[in-house]
Short mmCIF file of C-alpha atoms and ligand atoms in Angstrom, two decimals:
data_model
loop_
_atom_site.label_atom_id
_atom_site.label_comp_id
_atom_site.label_asym_id
_atom_site.label_seq_id
_atom_site.Cartn_x
_atom_site.Cartn_y
_atom_site.Cartn_z
CA MET A 1 89.85 108.64 89.47
CA PRO A 2 92.30 110.54 87.20
CA GLU A 3 91.26 113.96 85.96
CA LEU A 4 89.67 113.88 82.50
CA LYS A 5 91.89 115.40 79.81
CA ARG A 6 90.03 118.28 78.16
CA ILE A 7 90.40 117.96 74.38
CA GLY A 8 89.72 120.35 71.50
CA VAL A 9 89.71 119.46 67.80
CA VAL A 10 90.51 122.10 65.18
CA GLY A 11 89.43 121.03 61.69
CA CYS A 12 86.46 118.69 61.51
CA GLY A 13 87.10 116.93 58.20
CA ALA A 14 88.19 113.33 57.55
CA ILE A 15 90.69 113.18 60.42
CA GLY A 16 89.17 115.62 62.94
CA GLY A 17 85.63 114.29 62.49
CA GLN A 18 86.76 110.71 63.11
CA LEU A 19 88.81 111.75 66.15
CA ALA A 20 85.89 113.68 67.64
CA ARG A 21 83.66 110.61 67.34
CA SER A 22 86.39 108.31 68.75
CA ILE A 23 86.96 110.50 71.81
CA SER A 24 83.25 110.46 72.62
CA GLN A 25 82.88 106.75 71.89
CA PHE A 26 86.03 105.15 73.30
CA PHE A 27 87.78 107.54 75.69
CA GLN A 28 84.93 108.82 77.90
CA ASP A 29 86.65 107.46 81.01
CA ARG A 30 89.87 109.37 80.31
CA ALA A 31 88.98 112.43 78.26
CA ARG A 32 86.22 114.90 77.56
CA LEU A 33 85.80 116.48 74.14
CA MET A 34 85.25 120.12 75.12
CA VAL A 35 85.51 122.05 71.85
CA LEU A 36 85.15 121.58 68.12
CA CYS A 37 86.34 124.25 65.71
CA ASP A 38 86.09 124.49 61.94
CA LEU A 39 86.24 127.33 59.43
CA ASP A 40 82.81 126.03 58.48
CA ALA A 41 81.11 126.24 61.88
CA ARG A 42 78.05 124.36 60.58
CA LYS A 43 80.24 121.35 59.85
CA ALA A 44 81.59 121.40 63.42
CA GLN A 45 78.08 121.91 64.84
CA LYS A 46 76.73 118.96 62.84
CA ILE A 47 79.33 116.64 64.41
CA ALA A 48 78.83 118.21 67.87
CA ASN A 49 75.08 117.46 67.63
CA GLU A 50 75.83 113.74 67.12
CA LEU A 51 77.91 113.48 70.29
CA SER A 52 77.03 113.10 73.93
CA PRO A 53 77.78 115.26 75.82
CA PRO A 54 77.93 117.72 72.90
CA PRO A 55 81.14 119.79 72.75
CA ASP A 56 80.98 123.56 72.27
CA VAL A 57 81.67 124.95 68.80
CA LEU A 58 84.05 127.86 69.27
CA PRO A 59 86.44 130.04 67.24
CA ILE A 60 90.08 129.00 67.05
CA ASP A 61 91.38 131.51 69.61
CA SER A 62 89.16 130.05 72.34
CA VAL A 63 90.34 126.47 71.89
CA PRO A 64 93.54 126.61 74.01
CA VAL A 65 91.68 128.50 76.72
CA HIS A 66 89.34 125.57 77.36
CA CYS A 67 91.54 122.56 76.55
CA ASP A 68 94.62 120.70 77.86
CA LEU A 69 95.21 118.94 74.54
CA ILE A 70 94.47 120.42 71.12
CA ILE A 71 94.33 118.30 68.00
CA GLU A 72 95.10 120.18 64.79
CA ALA A 73 93.58 118.51 61.72
CA ALA A 74 93.03 121.51 59.43
CA ASN A 75 96.01 122.75 57.37
CA GLY A 76 99.54 124.13 57.56
CA SER A 77 98.57 127.75 58.13
CA VAL A 78 96.42 126.70 61.12
CA VAL A 79 99.48 124.89 62.55
CA ARG A 80 101.60 128.02 62.22
CA GLU A 81 98.95 130.09 64.00
CA LEU A 82 97.77 127.63 66.63
CA ALA A 83 100.79 125.57 67.72
CA PRO A 84 102.95 128.45 69.06
CA LYS A 85 99.97 130.02 70.91
CA ALA A 86 98.83 126.76 72.47
CA LEU A 87 102.35 125.68 73.51
CA GLU A 88 103.03 129.13 74.94
CA MET A 89 100.01 128.54 77.18
CA GLY A 90 101.49 125.19 78.23
CA ARG A 91 98.92 123.17 76.28
CA ASP A 92 99.74 119.90 74.52
CA VAL A 93 99.25 119.77 70.75
CA ILE A 94 98.85 116.95 68.21
CA VAL A 95 99.80 118.19 64.73
CA MET A 96 98.44 116.38 61.67
CA SER A 97 99.42 119.02 59.07
CA VAL A 98 103.10 118.32 59.75
CA GLY A 99 104.18 120.27 56.69
CA GLY A 100 103.04 123.42 58.50
CA LEU A 101 105.99 122.93 60.88
CA VAL A 102 108.70 122.88 58.20
CA GLU A 103 109.43 126.63 58.35
CA ILE A 104 109.00 127.01 62.11
CA TYR A 105 109.96 123.67 63.68
CA GLU A 106 113.12 124.89 65.43
CA GLU A 107 111.27 127.61 67.38
CA VAL A 108 108.23 125.42 68.00
CA PHE A 109 110.23 122.41 69.27
CA ALA A 110 112.23 124.76 71.55
CA LEU A 111 109.02 126.37 72.81
CA ALA A 112 107.53 122.96 73.69
CA ARG A 113 110.67 122.12 75.69
CA ARG A 114 110.70 125.50 77.44
CA LYS A 115 107.04 125.29 78.40
CA ASN A 116 107.24 121.59 79.29
CA ALA A 117 104.34 121.00 76.90
CA ASN A 118 104.04 118.07 74.51
CA LEU A 119 104.05 118.39 70.74
CA TRP A 120 102.90 115.10 69.24
CA ILE A 121 103.40 114.19 65.58
CA PRO A 122 101.60 110.98 64.58
CA SER A 123 103.24 108.63 62.05
CA GLY A 124 100.40 109.50 59.66
CA ALA A 125 100.38 107.76 56.29
CA VAL A 126 103.77 106.02 56.67
CA ALA A 127 104.75 102.93 58.64
CA GLY A 128 108.12 102.42 60.33
CA ILE A 129 108.54 105.66 62.28
CA ASP A 130 108.83 103.59 65.48
CA GLY A 131 111.74 101.58 64.00
CA LEU A 132 113.40 104.73 62.65
CA GLU A 133 113.25 106.38 66.09
CA ALA A 134 114.80 103.32 67.73
CA ALA A 135 117.49 103.15 65.04
CA MET A 136 118.36 106.83 65.54
CA THR A 137 119.42 106.21 69.12
CA GLY A 138 122.17 103.87 67.84
CA GLY A 139 123.15 105.94 64.78
CA VAL A 140 121.61 106.04 61.30
CA THR A 141 123.66 106.55 58.12
CA SER A 142 120.90 106.89 55.52
CA VAL A 143 117.14 107.33 55.20
CA ARG A 144 115.40 107.19 51.83
CA LEU A 145 111.69 107.67 51.23
CA THR A 146 110.23 106.55 47.91
CA THR A 147 106.73 107.75 47.23
CA ARG A 148 104.64 106.32 44.40
CA LYS A 149 101.62 108.32 43.31
CA PRO A 150 99.18 108.09 40.40
CA PRO A 151 99.90 110.77 37.75
CA ALA A 152 96.65 112.63 38.56
CA ALA A 153 97.65 112.97 42.23
CA LEU A 154 100.69 115.02 41.20
CA HIS A 155 98.71 117.48 39.12
CA GLY A 156 99.85 121.07 39.67
CA ALA A 157 103.07 120.16 41.56
CA PRO A 158 105.47 123.13 41.22
CA TYR A 159 108.40 120.83 40.31
CA LEU A 160 106.53 119.41 37.31
CA GLU A 161 105.55 122.88 36.08
CA GLU A 162 109.12 124.10 36.49
CA LYS A 163 110.55 121.15 34.51
CA GLY A 164 107.69 120.98 32.01
CA LEU A 165 106.94 117.34 32.94
CA ARG A 166 103.58 115.70 32.12
CA PRO A 167 103.14 112.49 34.18
CA ALA A 168 99.90 111.62 32.34
CA GLU A 169 101.97 111.10 29.16
CA LEU A 170 104.40 108.60 30.72
CA THR A 171 104.25 105.08 29.26
CA GLU A 172 106.07 103.35 32.14
CA GLU A 173 106.90 103.81 35.84
CA THR A 174 109.42 106.65 36.07
CA VAL A 175 111.45 108.31 38.83
CA ILE A 176 110.42 111.92 38.22
CA PHE A 177 112.19 113.42 41.22
CA GLU A 178 115.17 112.60 43.39
CA GLY A 179 116.55 114.98 46.01
CA THR A 180 116.44 116.01 49.64
CA ALA A 181 113.26 116.07 51.71
CA ARG A 182 113.44 119.87 51.76
CA GLU A 183 113.55 119.99 47.93
CA ALA A 184 110.74 117.40 47.71
CA ILE A 185 108.53 119.45 50.01
CA ARG A 186 109.12 122.54 47.88
CA GLY A 187 108.46 120.71 44.60
CA PHE A 188 105.61 118.45 45.72
CA PRO A 189 103.60 120.14 48.47
CA GLN A 190 101.02 117.28 48.27
CA ASN A 191 103.69 115.00 49.73
CA VAL A 192 104.76 117.33 52.48
CA ASN A 193 103.39 115.53 55.55
CA VAL A 194 105.11 112.19 55.05
CA ALA A 195 108.44 113.72 53.99
CA ALA A 196 108.37 116.07 57.00
CA THR A 197 107.45 113.32 59.49
CA VAL A 198 110.23 111.01 58.26
CA SER A 199 112.70 113.93 58.41
CA PHE A 200 111.73 114.98 61.94
CA ALA A 201 112.00 111.39 63.20
CA GLY A 202 115.28 110.75 61.42
CA LEU A 203 118.09 112.69 59.76
CA GLY A 204 116.34 116.01 59.13
CA LEU A 205 115.16 117.82 56.01
CA ASP A 206 118.55 118.03 54.27
CA ALA A 207 119.96 114.53 54.87
CA THR A 208 116.74 112.58 54.19
CA ARG A 209 116.58 111.50 50.54
CA VAL A 210 113.26 111.41 48.68
CA ARG A 211 112.24 109.86 45.36
CA VAL A 212 108.91 110.41 43.66
CA ILE A 213 107.79 107.75 41.17
CA THR A 214 104.74 107.87 38.95
CA GLY A 215 103.47 106.12 35.84
CA PRO A 216 100.47 104.48 34.20
CA GLY A 217 100.35 101.37 36.42
CA ILE A 218 100.22 103.26 39.72
CA ALA A 219 96.68 103.61 41.04
CA THR A 220 97.17 104.43 44.75
CA ASN A 221 99.68 106.17 47.02
CA SER A 222 102.46 104.11 48.55
CA HIS A 223 105.51 104.97 50.64
CA GLU A 224 108.67 102.93 50.97
CA MET A 225 111.17 103.86 53.68
CA GLU A 226 114.69 102.44 53.66
CA VAL A 227 116.86 103.03 56.72
CA GLU A 228 120.46 101.96 57.27
CA GLY A 229 122.48 102.29 60.45
CA ALA A 230 124.22 100.57 63.34
CA PHE A 231 121.15 98.32 63.82
CA GLY A 232 121.27 96.94 60.26
CA ARG A 233 118.80 97.72 57.45
CA MET A 234 115.07 98.29 57.54
CA VAL A 235 112.59 98.58 54.66
CA THR A 236 108.92 99.38 55.18
CA ARG A 237 106.30 99.64 52.46
CA THR A 238 102.88 101.17 53.07
CA GLU A 239 100.23 100.76 50.38
CA ASN A 240 97.49 103.15 51.34
CA VAL A 241 93.81 103.28 50.54
CA PRO A 242 92.18 106.72 50.66
CA SER A 243 89.98 107.75 53.57
CA PRO A 244 86.29 107.40 52.67
CA GLN A 245 85.74 111.08 53.64
CA ASN A 246 88.69 112.64 51.80
CA PRO A 247 90.36 110.93 48.81
CA LYS A 248 93.51 113.04 49.32
CA THR A 249 94.02 111.66 52.82
CA SER A 250 95.23 108.10 53.38
CA TYR A 251 92.98 106.14 55.70
CA LEU A 252 96.05 105.09 57.68
CA ALA A 253 96.62 108.75 58.63
CA VAL A 254 93.16 108.87 60.23
CA LEU A 255 93.87 105.63 62.10
CA SER A 256 97.31 106.84 63.13
CA ALA A 257 95.79 109.92 64.79
CA CYS A 258 93.35 107.70 66.72
CA ALA A 259 96.22 105.39 67.76
CA MET A 260 98.31 108.31 68.99
CA LEU A 261 95.43 109.59 71.07
CA ASN A 262 95.02 106.13 72.56
CA GLU A 263 98.73 106.08 73.38
CA ILE A 264 98.56 109.49 75.07
CA LEU A 265 95.54 108.52 77.17
CA ASN A 266 96.68 104.97 77.97
CA PRO A 267 99.28 104.33 80.69
CA VAL A 268 100.43 101.12 78.95
CA LYS A 269 102.50 101.76 75.82
CA VAL A 270 103.66 99.20 73.28
CA GLY A 271 106.27 100.16 70.66
CA THR A 272 108.73 103.04 70.64
N1 NAD B 1 100.48 113.43 58.78
C1 NAD B 1 100.03 112.78 57.72
O1 NAD B 1 100.59 111.78 57.25
C2 NAD B 1 98.79 113.28 57.05
C3 NAD B 1 98.07 112.45 56.20
C4 NAD B 1 96.90 112.93 55.64
C5 NAD B 1 96.49 114.23 55.88
N2 NAD B 1 97.24 115.03 56.68
C6 NAD B 1 96.87 116.43 56.93
O2 NAD B 1 95.92 116.52 57.96
C7 NAD B 1 95.10 117.68 57.73
C8 NAD B 1 93.62 117.27 57.82
O3 NAD B 1 93.35 116.30 56.84
P1 NAD B 1 91.84 115.92 56.49
O4 NAD B 1 91.88 114.82 55.49
O5 NAD B 1 91.04 115.74 57.74
O6 NAD B 1 91.37 117.25 55.74
P2 NAD B 1 89.87 117.71 55.41
O7 NAD B 1 89.98 118.63 54.25
O8 NAD B 1 88.97 116.55 55.33
O9 NAD B 1 89.47 118.56 56.72
C9 NAD B 1 90.10 119.76 57.07
C10 NAD B 1 89.10 120.62 57.82
O10 NAD B 1 89.78 121.77 58.33
C11 NAD B 1 88.90 122.88 58.19
N3 NAD B 1 89.65 124.13 58.20
C12 NAD B 1 90.35 124.71 57.19
N4 NAD B 1 90.88 125.89 57.59
C13 NAD B 1 90.53 126.04 58.89
C14 NAD B 1 90.76 127.07 59.85
N5 NAD B 1 91.46 128.17 59.57
N6 NAD B 1 90.22 126.91 61.10
C15 NAD B 1 89.49 125.81 61.40
N7 NAD B 1 89.22 124.82 60.51
C16 NAD B 1 89.74 124.93 59.28
C17 NAD B 1 88.17 122.63 56.87
O11 NAD B 1 86.97 123.37 56.79
C18 NAD B 1 87.95 121.12 56.94
O12 NAD B 1 86.72 120.80 57.54
C19 NAD B 1 95.50 118.23 56.35
O13 NAD B 1 96.38 119.32 56.50
C20 NAD B 1 96.23 117.08 55.70
O14 NAD B 1 97.22 117.50 54.79
C21 NAD B 1 98.36 114.57 57.29
#
């Protein structure tokens, strides 16, 4: 019988809470949920109490000590603190707050290679990352991500403040931003995870183009990815519904994390 992978979850909200329950429910034969960690320890303890066997609730520094695989589902500053420490110890890490890697990805990717540890980035809220990865091996000439968001979801974006734009006053669908992924991440931090994931899988932060569209008819988040290269042309469109636990998180992101865990723990893999 293979050794059980010891897993820790950091951040027990919409994504982490669902993953904790999935590990206990579906992966008992391959993994053991050892540790839950949340800034709000009561939240982690509440989930731990539902599970059998109950994981320990521990502070963040203890997680890599007790686990082979750590799932980050908290925020970007947790990624910047946790990922380098865990990889340095040779632990595998799944990162959900992908935007947290933008400033440090070169060192962190190199560290994972040096330590022979795995850094996993799920597709999250966007479909087509598998096709993009396959296309990259043959050569890709352009990647464009178009994100549509309701005006209220863009509230407080630095780009809008800088340009004095008020999406709530628009009378029709409007392209309010067009630029590189790096510029999009700076101007629209709410959109950081998808733009970063597409960039890491494809042409990088400076060659990936991003458009942000908003307007009165747009009620939910959607992402369109257009890729051109030696393989031909690919267009994917993902129309997301919010997760029931966190309206800011697309439900597909929660499911994507569960699917990645299944892929890691399952010897049979389908898709790139
Ligand atoms: N990759 C993607 O496409 C994608 C999509 C959606 C969300 N996300 C990201 O995944 C992360 C989790 O999303 P969510 O919807 O579960 O969020 P959430 O707000 O529901 O849960 C986050 C949890 O992390 C905890 N937390 C915050 N700071 C912490 C710290 N220092 N140590 C331990 N715990 C801490 C919070 O208390 C909270 O319980 C977010 O960063 C979000 O932006 C990524």
